[in-house]
Amino acid sequence: MLQEKANQVYEQAKAAIMAANDTKTLYAAKVQFLGKQGQLSSLMKEMVQLPKEERPEFGKLVNEKKKSLESQYELRENELKRQELETQIANEKLDMSLPGPQFNRGQKHPITHVIEEITDILSRLGYSVQSGPLIEKDWFNFEALNIPPDHPARDEQDTFYIDHNHVLRTHTSPVQIHTMQKEKPPFRAIAPGPVFRCDSDVSHSPNFHQIEALLIDKTVSMADLKGTIAYFVREFFGSEIKTRFRPSFFPFTEPSAEVDCSCPICKGKGCRMCKGSGWIEIGGSGLVNPKVLEQVNIDPSEWQGFAFGFGVERMAIIKYGISDIRLFSDNDIRFLSQF
Ligand code: PHE
């Protein structure tokens, strides 16, 4: 009877081991049959029911069955562990299409970008890049440019004074003077860089950028100036943008003209950007005043020249349709990363 029971338990245990599809179920079967409180142990306890002489044989039988079950268990365990490892590895497969960790990449400021593009266009016309100090001597910023001490441009409203003899340069035109002192004519030079004025609202910033251009040669006319600017504007904005020259006054050029571009937003029809006029002012220009040439010992009877100075932010505003000049210095990554 008990032998039969032992056989039954053995068959059940064997079936449970084979049927286990994962190590968890397999461990449960081990506990149920081979554990200390398991069914084989209780068989051993039931052995007392048997006559004394049958006990050793029964004990042997149960032990053999236990050994057999243990090795079956071990085989199954290895098999299941291998399977589980394989599925785990398969699931953990490296997914090459997953995006990597995000990091922010810096990029050029839109103003740097525009300056580089302008420089590129003008250097194709033979202009070389010049620079000058940002803290400028009064003489370079004003006097040499034929701006006398009582000129309204010197008004303290517009100029940041360092001391009575030094200012933060209010335009890039003093680089004209530095260049003329350095170079022997004929030459062509451009000077991009920051300038400073005591002024701040939607379209004025106390720190903005200009690009100056200066050409000195034997015969230079307004036609050369207009042709150069028209070419430059067309290259920078595209052929649909027109240029317009308005008579104006600058102490360092004679005659002088202000340069307007047809508004790129409304194509000249008139809109908020151009205040309804269809035109946006980009800067000043003119033929170099002989008085300026005299200041740097260039003979005005032999040499002539033209100059222009454009606002870089203005040009960027026109090119990209930006509504507030302060965006350039706000350091907002959402704005800056669009260029
Ligand atoms: N420097 C002038 C300004 O800042 C612009 C200008 C440059 C005009 C060169 C004429 C020639 O307004």
Tab-separated table of C-alpha atoms in Angstrom, residues 32-235:
chain	number	residue	atom	x	y	z
A	32	GLN	CA	5.910	20.425	-2.410
A	33	PHE	CA	7.666	17.113	-3.000
A	34	LEU	CA	11.312	17.296	-1.925
A	35	GLY	CA	11.154	19.887	0.843
A	36	LYS	CA	11.472	19.185	4.572
A	37	GLN	CA	7.716	19.356	4.944
A	38	GLY	CA	7.257	17.840	1.466
A	39	GLN	CA	5.416	14.714	0.423
A	40	LEU	CA	8.497	12.473	0.319
A	41	SER	CA	9.399	13.421	3.877
A	42	SER	CA	5.911	12.566	5.070
A	43	LEU	CA	6.171	9.179	3.313
A	44	MET	CA	9.269	8.520	5.380
A	45	LYS	CA	7.298	9.417	8.485
A	46	GLU	CA	4.524	7.060	7.473
A	47	MET	CA	7.098	4.240	7.328
A	48	VAL	CA	6.292	3.414	10.993
A	49	GLN	CA	3.089	1.783	9.748
A	50	LEU	CA	5.150	-0.884	7.967
A	51	PRO	CA	6.355	-4.092	9.632
A	52	LYS	CA	9.927	-3.645	10.861
A	53	GLU	CA	11.501	-5.949	8.265
A	54	GLU	CA	9.974	-4.012	5.354
A	55	ARG	CA	11.164	-0.661	6.518
A	56	PRO	CA	14.765	-0.723	5.235
A	57	GLU	CA	13.644	-1.661	1.750
A	58	PHE	CA	10.955	0.978	1.753
A	59	GLY	CA	13.431	3.550	2.998
A	60	LYS	CA	15.820	2.574	0.225
A	61	LEU	CA	13.027	2.836	-2.339
A	62	VAL	CA	12.003	6.313	-1.199
A	63	ASN	CA	15.615	7.481	-1.172
A	64	GLU	CA	16.184	6.237	-4.693
A	65	LYS	CA	13.069	7.984	-5.873
A	66	LYS	CA	14.195	11.129	-4.090
A	67	LYS	CA	17.629	10.974	-5.751
A	68	SER	CA	16.065	10.440	-9.144
A	69	LEU	CA	13.685	13.345	-8.617
A	70	GLU	CA	16.558	15.546	-7.454
A	71	SER	CA	18.548	14.943	-10.596
A	72	GLN	CA	15.461	15.477	-12.772
A	73	TYR	CA	14.887	18.657	-10.868
A	74	GLU	CA	18.443	19.773	-11.486
A	75	LEU	CA	18.239	19.099	-15.238
A	76	ARG	CA	14.949	20.969	-15.488
A	77	GLU	CA	16.295	23.847	-13.432
A	78	ASN	CA	19.316	24.256	-15.721
A	79	GLU	CA	17.107	24.123	-18.777
A	80	LEU	CA	14.665	26.715	-17.422
A	81	LYS	CA	17.441	29.000	-16.209
A	82	ARG	CA	19.035	28.915	-19.654
A	83	GLN	CA	15.697	29.687	-21.314
A	84	GLU	CA	15.031	32.547	-18.934
A	85	LEU	CA	18.475	33.990	-19.518
A	86	GLU	CA	17.959	33.743	-23.261
A	87	THR	CA	14.644	35.605	-23.161
A	88	GLN	CA	16.165	38.181	-20.853
A	89	ILE	CA	19.064	38.732	-23.265
A	90	ALA	CA	16.681	38.865	-26.222
A	91	ASN	CA	14.565	41.495	-24.489
A	92	GLU	CA	17.560	43.543	-23.438
A	93	LYS	CA	18.853	43.738	-27.014
A	94	LEU	CA	20.487	47.123	-27.755
A	95	ASP	CA	17.961	49.275	-29.621
A	96	MET	CA	19.997	51.357	-32.049
A	97	SER	CA	16.951	53.413	-32.992
A	98	LEU	CA	16.459	54.786	-29.452
A	99	PRO	CA	17.435	58.466	-29.291
A	100	GLY	CA	20.568	59.093	-27.240
A	101	PRO	CA	20.693	61.432	-24.243
A	102	GLN	CA	19.930	65.019	-25.250
A	103	PHE	CA	22.544	67.706	-24.828
A	104	ASN	CA	22.444	71.309	-25.956
A	105	ARG	CA	24.788	72.308	-28.703
A	106	GLY	CA	25.808	75.941	-28.900
A	107	GLN	CA	25.544	77.850	-32.144
A	108	LYS	CA	26.437	81.215	-33.571
A	109	HIS	CA	24.475	84.228	-32.409
A	110	PRO	CA	22.249	85.584	-35.222
A	111	ILE	CA	24.240	88.847	-35.200
A	112	THR	CA	27.528	86.968	-35.630
A	113	HIS	CA	25.869	85.045	-38.424
A	114	VAL	CA	24.710	88.225	-40.206
A	115	ILE	CA	28.126	89.920	-39.752
A	116	GLU	CA	29.826	86.887	-41.290
A	117	GLU	CA	27.461	86.908	-44.235
A	118	ILE	CA	27.912	90.653	-44.844
A	119	THR	CA	31.692	90.298	-44.527
A	120	ASP	CA	31.600	87.439	-46.985
A	121	ILE	CA	29.696	89.464	-49.608
A	122	LEU	CA	31.910	92.546	-49.274
A	123	SER	CA	35.168	90.620	-49.249
A	124	ARG	CA	34.161	89.209	-52.637
A	125	LEU	CA	34.265	92.874	-53.776
A	126	GLY	CA	37.818	93.234	-52.468
A	127	TYR	CA	37.124	94.725	-49.021
A	128	SER	CA	39.429	93.695	-46.157
A	129	VAL	CA	38.318	93.608	-42.527
A	130	GLN	CA	39.604	96.325	-40.165
A	131	SER	CA	38.927	96.989	-36.500
A	132	GLY	CA	39.318	99.691	-33.898
A	133	PRO	CA	38.964	100.134	-30.135
A	134	LEU	CA	35.527	100.206	-28.475
A	135	ILE	CA	36.719	102.864	-26.028
A	136	GLU	CA	37.618	105.572	-28.477
A	137	LYS	CA	39.434	108.862	-28.200
A	138	ASP	CA	37.116	111.801	-28.750
A	139	TRP	CA	39.248	112.823	-31.735
A	140	PHE	CA	38.637	109.551	-33.638
A	141	ASN	CA	34.943	109.272	-32.795
A	142	PHE	CA	34.127	112.937	-33.513
A	143	GLU	CA	36.761	115.522	-34.334
A	144	ALA	CA	38.564	113.728	-37.170
A	145	LEU	CA	35.150	112.950	-38.647
A	146	ASN	CA	34.408	116.646	-38.861
A	147	ILE	CA	32.054	116.590	-35.889
A	148	PRO	CA	32.848	119.796	-33.989
A	149	PRO	CA	32.507	119.980	-30.187
A	150	ASP	CA	29.087	121.642	-30.346
A	151	HIS	CA	27.528	119.109	-32.747
A	152	PRO	CA	24.237	117.582	-31.497
A	153	ALA	CA	25.612	114.029	-32.036
A	154	ARG	CA	27.876	114.693	-29.078
A	155	ASP	CA	24.940	115.348	-26.841
A	156	GLU	CA	25.389	113.375	-23.639
A	157	GLN	CA	21.964	111.838	-24.308
A	158	ASP	CA	23.526	109.810	-27.110
A	159	THR	CA	27.108	109.329	-26.014
A	160	PHE	CA	28.526	107.302	-23.148
A	161	TYR	CA	31.485	109.328	-21.907
A	162	ILE	CA	34.338	107.519	-20.136
A	163	ASP	CA	36.047	110.836	-19.317
A	164	HIS	CA	36.243	114.201	-21.101
A	165	ASN	CA	38.569	112.699	-23.694
A	166	HIS	CA	37.225	109.150	-24.146
A	167	VAL	CA	33.860	107.728	-25.240
A	168	LEU	CA	32.352	104.336	-25.976
A	169	ARG	CA	32.380	104.610	-29.764
A	170	THR	CA	28.973	105.708	-31.014
A	171	HIS	CA	29.540	104.366	-34.549
A	172	THR	CA	32.076	102.346	-36.536
A	173	SER	CA	33.127	105.442	-38.534
A	174	PRO	CA	36.245	106.059	-36.343
A	175	VAL	CA	37.638	102.881	-37.923
A	176	GLN	CA	37.665	104.885	-41.184
A	177	ILE	CA	40.203	107.191	-39.540
A	178	HIS	CA	42.339	104.318	-38.142
A	179	THR	CA	42.324	102.647	-41.555
A	180	MET	CA	43.244	105.813	-43.450
A	181	GLN	CA	46.141	106.385	-41.039
A	182	LYS	CA	47.370	102.833	-41.600
A	183	GLU	CA	46.751	102.076	-45.270
A	184	LYS	CA	48.116	103.683	-48.422
A	185	PRO	CA	45.360	104.468	-50.956
A	186	PRO	CA	43.789	102.994	-53.006
A	187	PHE	CA	42.097	100.545	-50.610
A	188	ARG	CA	38.750	99.094	-49.592
A	189	ALA	CA	37.969	98.263	-45.988
A	190	ILE	CA	35.074	97.120	-43.867
A	191	ALA	CA	34.718	97.297	-40.099
A	192	PRO	CA	31.976	95.322	-38.371
A	193	GLY	CA	31.568	95.579	-34.617
A	194	PRO	CA	29.688	96.788	-31.553
A	195	VAL	CA	28.770	100.434	-30.991
A	196	PHE	CA	27.142	102.158	-28.002
A	197	ARG	CA	24.491	104.796	-27.575
A	198	CYS	CA	22.590	105.997	-24.577
A	199	ASP	CA	19.218	104.938	-25.973
A	200	SER	CA	16.774	102.071	-25.373
A	201	ASP	CA	13.334	101.030	-26.697
A	202	VAL	CA	11.797	98.453	-29.138
A	203	SER	CA	13.956	99.591	-32.019
A	204	HIS	CA	16.960	101.029	-30.114
A	205	SER	CA	19.450	99.201	-27.935
A	206	PRO	CA	22.306	100.875	-25.995
A	207	ASN	CA	24.640	98.259	-27.458
A	208	PHE	CA	24.211	97.354	-31.113
A	209	HIS	CA	26.357	96.612	-34.144
A	210	GLN	CA	27.310	98.425	-37.285
A	211	ILE	CA	29.244	97.535	-40.372
A	212	GLU	CA	31.291	100.318	-41.904
A	213	ALA	CA	32.627	100.297	-45.430
A	214	LEU	CA	35.228	102.664	-46.865
A	215	LEU	CA	36.648	102.856	-50.378
A	216	ILE	CA	39.424	105.282	-51.346
A	217	ASP	CA	40.501	105.575	-54.968
A	218	LYS	CA	41.370	108.094	-57.711
A	219	THR	CA	37.881	108.714	-59.047
A	220	VAL	CA	34.913	107.734	-56.919
A	221	SER	CA	31.362	108.907	-57.564
A	222	MET	CA	27.890	108.559	-56.063
A	223	ALA	CA	27.211	106.105	-58.909
A	224	ASP	CA	29.946	103.787	-57.519
A	225	LEU	CA	28.447	104.079	-54.050
A	226	LYS	CA	24.923	103.345	-55.272
A	227	GLY	CA	26.062	100.441	-57.425
A	228	THR	CA	28.025	98.869	-54.572
A	229	ILE	CA	25.179	99.232	-52.069
A	230	ALA	CA	22.566	97.968	-54.557
A	231	TYR	CA	24.723	94.907	-55.264
A	232	PHE	CA	25.396	94.296	-51.572
A	233	VAL	CA	21.724	94.599	-50.598
A	234	ARG	CA	20.649	92.306	-53.428
A	235	GLU	CA	23.215	89.681	-52.397
